[in-house]
Phi, psi and omega in degrees: 000148162211145195269141179234173174238105171254115172060029174102340177244133216262142189225148168262137168215171175296145186314321183270013191273168167270172170302309187290351181289337186271354200257143176265340174203136195245354186290347172242010173250138197241297191218185174218155166236135170219124179068043174074004187249132163284140178237155154308138174306335185277350180312146171283136189274165192234140177290149186053022162263177186245135190224124163270120183290162185235110188268149186296355188246019174245156173326311178309304203290321185298320171308315184279323181297304179314310177305307182301312171309309181302336167293317183287324179294312191299326181282331178308311194283327175306318184272321182267349191203068196284013169266339189273170185225136182262132172249117170276114184276283189213185177239114173257139168041052177034060165204186188241139186272116175225145189248136180238100184045229177243031166285143177232125169297147166285165173290337173274352184270318173312303172297334190276343181278306194302310173316304182297323184285330175293320161306323191271341184281305181312307183293347197027079191293128187283159190231108175280156150231139172240147198238123195224167184282160184315308189293312162316321177297311187295324178282321171304315185287332183300298209292335159285356182079013167239086175291325168324284189306335165295318201274322174309305175319319176290338161292342201268148188284327184285156167275356164255124194237152174263146171242116186268145195229123165230136165043053181075346178243143195271148191188176179202140172240025169052054183152171180279163190229171171300145168303330169203163206299324203301337168318325184281143169279213180297137171238127178262139182248117194248144163274139178203120206040245190258034197216204188214147176238146193241119185202167177282357191231160182263359187221092166299138166272150191296315169067054192306301192294313178304317176288321182288329186268345164283339183288315191303316180284334161309304177304325164305316179293322181289334176293313194270359178069032185230089167255336188221166196283327181305297175318300185303315180283337178275343181273330177293311179306310201270324178250350178093157189270343188305317193288327182291316186316295195273353162282320176298314189274336183288328171316292171306315176312308201271335166293338182282332171284333176297299169316315175303315179299306169329294178291316172302341185254030184227357174275141038253005197273323184248093195247358183252123185235127187245131177248136189227162172167172182284177176297158184032035176289340181086038184297313196294319173306298185318319186290330182284308184290333170299326182289329191278336169289313178294324184294300190304326190283350184101359165287166175240093187277144170228141193246149169218139185270128176284350169271015165277005187242000164318150167276160193283165199289337167303318211259352185288147178291167186237163183254151192316331192267005183085006177254156191289131187290063181303338198264358179287160170299339185271000166281339192264136176278085184300305176315312170294333189267326180289323183288325178290305176312307189297306185297324165288333166301323172295348186091000178287145171278122176235135169296141174256139180285169158217125190291110174257123203273342187284323175272348176078033186201150182282133170229153185240132192228028169064022188269092191265143173228132176223149197239136178262166184300343184257004194266150173242155179238133181244130168234134185234124164174171194315316204263010177313334181253002190286126185316317191305327195291320191244023166303149203073341161282138170284123194300353188271337209266325201239128179244115184245149180242140172246143174215140191218171181255090195245098182277143164275350186285130176257180167289308182202181178298321176279353180217116167308149162240110195323132186302320189297324166300331175307301191298309178304300185295338149324289189291335192297306183301317179289318181293329182280334181280321189238347187233003188038050153268147170283151181304326189279337161316292188308318185297316199282332192265347173316312180302321191288322178302301192300314180315322178282331171288343168301310190268317192252011189217298195299328165314333179259356209274335183272001180273334176307135179297328182209145174243110189248129193258114173282356188292144163246149185280348181256021195279320197296325175295340170280314165305323185299325182296330188259320182282321176310313171288345173302310195271334182278358187267348173294127188268150167316344166291342199254143189283336190279345178325300179289340170278316176304304179285344166281330177294318160320292191306324185287315194295322196295353175273354171275137172291150173264154163228170179268153188256022186300317192253033173282151181272151188286342167268011187278154175289341177281334183292333192295329181250333179268329175130160174072048180262144187292335194251025162233000000 
């Protein structure tokens, strides 16, 4: 017998027991953590070791569920339609949007696919994992027609690679999966655009505007022959990164010109421009660049940061864990904000506050603003699309812009890169360089940031007049050089260690590149430095 600690409780178990053998119930337990390492529940226990269980409501479990869903989709399509290949594209309305070559399923075929997924989940098919040397894994996936996955494995630092198997189908999803398919709840299949949506609720929203941006960038990536990380690495290796930088920046510049013309066409009726988006989407630089483009057209835009209307930190409402709720709308002095906007649009002079983040309070520095009838007011903040912000304003007065970094890049055809990972790495780099935050501080606070986005940003993104994508195809190669040592400095004793290892695993598939030639007006310069706006 051996003693182990499971979630703080010591237990006596057999010497050859696995973690799963120590549990009475497993349906809501996904994995375990020991010494900062994420472990499959089938891992053999080690005497006197402490294990922390990963529960269904955790961020780690959500990632595992998505990867498991991806595997079920791949296997179901392979079993039902062996000639078709699936590409898992984006996350839409809490589900996954996928395309099947250029093939459209009939209603009967779609039902066959639905039935197969139901069957795979109901039968709780085991997902096994074996470890092989890197060369063998590369050969397996090359032979299976997954050249992109084989190329990524060649980039791995470790000489050993995992291969996951479900119903005789081999694949790899760059992280842990659930022990069996029964961890998934009911999965629904719905036709969407030129592909299909797979998710856990029966009535997916089309999200037309968001889909349109994703699709535009997918088509652009295909035009460049850069739809996944191996293709990006090859492009830079062959042609260098400068051309990609120039093209990415030119695309954003062109879209800013188009957006400015749209806004100008609606002047003088819509003088109030609201910019919203999640953390590290590049809202601040975007607002400055939009202001420049509108100035070129002869307008006089004035920018105000919604953050300057934060209430004092000691008055900030608390979350259930007793930490300040900086992401919620209650952290904003909404009455003062609305009064200020209303007066400015009426041509009245107002003193504009400044929030001192170091002192945690709002200050008045004698900065006054008055708008003429031809002036534009630009306000940027995470709550810019919340209808409560514009209560009392006519919809024709407000032009709303949603900004996000919506990458089109996949690791491979079966594995998307979450847009949140791009923003998290952006924020970690910026926090370290310009806010004296250690990487572990950014990672530990990210949970609250994401919860705030789920509550206060994403529900309103389709209400925007325009969705603007700030992602650049080359950016992860630049961010990697700065982010790598920050993540490697996080030790197993720190709570952020598991997340740090996950991000390190992602970054290893990107080649590094130098940031010397990034323009000073680039959105990326806000995060890596040398920005003309800061």
